[in-house]
Coordinates of C-alpha atoms in Angstrom, one line a residue:
M2 CA -36.1 -25.3 59.9
T3 CA -35.1 -28.4 61.9
T4 CA -31.6 -29.5 61.3
D5 CA -31.2 -32.5 63.6
G6 CA -32.9 -35.2 61.5
L7 CA -36.2 -37.0 61.2
R8 CA -37.9 -37.0 64.5
V9 CA -41.2 -36.1 66.2
G10 CA -41.4 -32.3 66.4
A11 CA -39.1 -31.8 63.3
K12 CA -40.3 -28.9 61.2
S13 CA -39.7 -27.8 57.6
V14 CA -41.0 -25.2 55.1
E15 CA -41.6 -26.2 51.6
V16 CA -41.9 -23.6 48.8
I17 CA -44.6 -24.6 46.3
E18 CA -45.2 -23.0 42.9
K19 CA -48.6 -23.7 41.4
D20 CA -50.0 -21.9 38.4
G21 CA -47.6 -18.9 38.8
Q22 CA -48.4 -18.5 42.5
I23 CA -45.8 -19.3 45.3
Y24 CA -47.0 -20.8 48.6
N25 CA -45.0 -21.6 51.7
M26 CA -46.2 -24.8 53.4
E27 CA -45.0 -25.5 56.9
S28 CA -44.9 -29.1 58.0
E29 CA -44.2 -30.8 61.3
I30 CA -43.8 -34.5 62.2
L31 CA -46.4 -35.5 64.8
R32 CA -45.8 -39.2 65.1
L33 CA -43.0 -41.4 63.8
E34 CA -42.6 -45.1 64.1
P35 CA -39.6 -46.1 61.9
L36 CA -40.5 -48.4 59.0
R37 CA -44.2 -48.3 60.0
L38 CA -45.9 -45.0 60.5
L39 CA -45.4 -41.3 59.7
E40 CA -48.0 -38.6 60.7
M41 CA -47.5 -35.0 59.7
R42 CA -49.3 -31.7 59.9
F43 CA -49.1 -29.2 56.9
V44 CA -50.1 -25.6 57.2
V45 CA -50.5 -23.1 54.4
A46 CA -51.0 -19.6 56.0
G47 CA -54.5 -18.3 55.3
A48 CA -55.6 -21.5 53.5
G49 CA -55.8 -24.3 56.1
T50 CA -54.3 -27.2 58.0
T51 CA -53.9 -30.8 56.8
R52 CA -53.0 -33.9 58.7
G53 CA -51.6 -36.8 56.8
T54 CA -50.7 -40.3 57.9
Y55 CA -48.7 -42.9 56.0
E56 CA -48.8 -46.4 57.4
L57 CA -46.9 -49.5 56.2
T58 CA -48.4 -52.9 57.1
P59 CA -46.7 -56.2 56.2
E60 CA -49.0 -58.6 54.2
G61 CA -47.2 -61.8 53.5
N62 CA -44.2 -61.0 51.2
Q63 CA -45.8 -57.6 50.3
T64 CA -46.4 -54.3 52.1
R65 CA -49.6 -52.3 52.2
L66 CA -49.3 -48.5 52.2
T67 CA -52.3 -46.7 53.7
F68 CA -52.5 -42.9 53.4
N69 CA -55.1 -41.0 55.3
I70 CA -55.6 -37.2 55.0
A71 CA -57.9 -34.7 56.8
S72 CA -58.0 -31.0 56.0
V73 CA -59.6 -28.0 57.6
S74 CA -59.8 -25.0 55.2
H75 CA -59.6 -21.4 56.4
G76 CA -60.4 -18.0 54.9
W77 CA -61.1 -17.6 51.2
I78 CA -60.1 -21.2 50.3
R79 CA -63.2 -22.5 52.1
L80 CA -65.3 -21.2 49.2
F81 CA -63.3 -23.5 46.8
A82 CA -62.7 -26.5 49.0
P83 CA -65.6 -28.5 47.7
F84 CA -64.2 -28.2 44.1
L85 CA -60.6 -29.0 45.1
G86 CA -61.3 -32.6 46.3
P87 CA -61.1 -34.2 42.9
A88 CA -57.9 -32.4 41.9
I89 CA -56.3 -33.3 45.3
Q90 CA -57.3 -37.0 44.9
K91 CA -55.9 -37.0 41.4
Q92 CA -52.5 -35.7 42.7
I93 CA -52.5 -38.3 45.5
D94 CA -53.2 -41.1 43.0
E95 CA -50.4 -39.9 40.7
N96 CA -47.9 -39.6 43.5
T97 CA -48.8 -43.0 44.9
G98 CA -48.4 -44.5 41.4
R99 CA -44.9 -43.0 41.1
L100 CA -44.0 -44.3 44.6
K101 CA -45.2 -47.8 43.7
Q102 CA -43.1 -47.7 40.5
V103 CA -40.0 -46.7 42.5
V104 CA -40.5 -49.3 45.2
E105 CA -41.2 -52.1 42.8
S106 CA -38.2 -51.2 40.6
G107 CA -35.9 -51.4 43.6
K108 CA -34.2 -48.1 42.8

């Protein structure tokens, strides 16, 4: 949706296919501190809103990545929200593991 680059207020729409269902997820950058912090809001119509923050902190010759996420479920998804936590955590762990491999490989 936004065409002028990565900046606070930039918006996009991601199309996600999961188990044969297609979802549109709108995202917006809320805070951006280059090479240090990115905070975004994600909205799936009828399902809920999620805020996620990625923060990079130097630690000696390494960098710590901290990811925080907070969700508010709406509508029918509220019934299933307690059961989705483990699946969401698994996906976050897998994605973080892939990110670590890419960063450490230098590619």
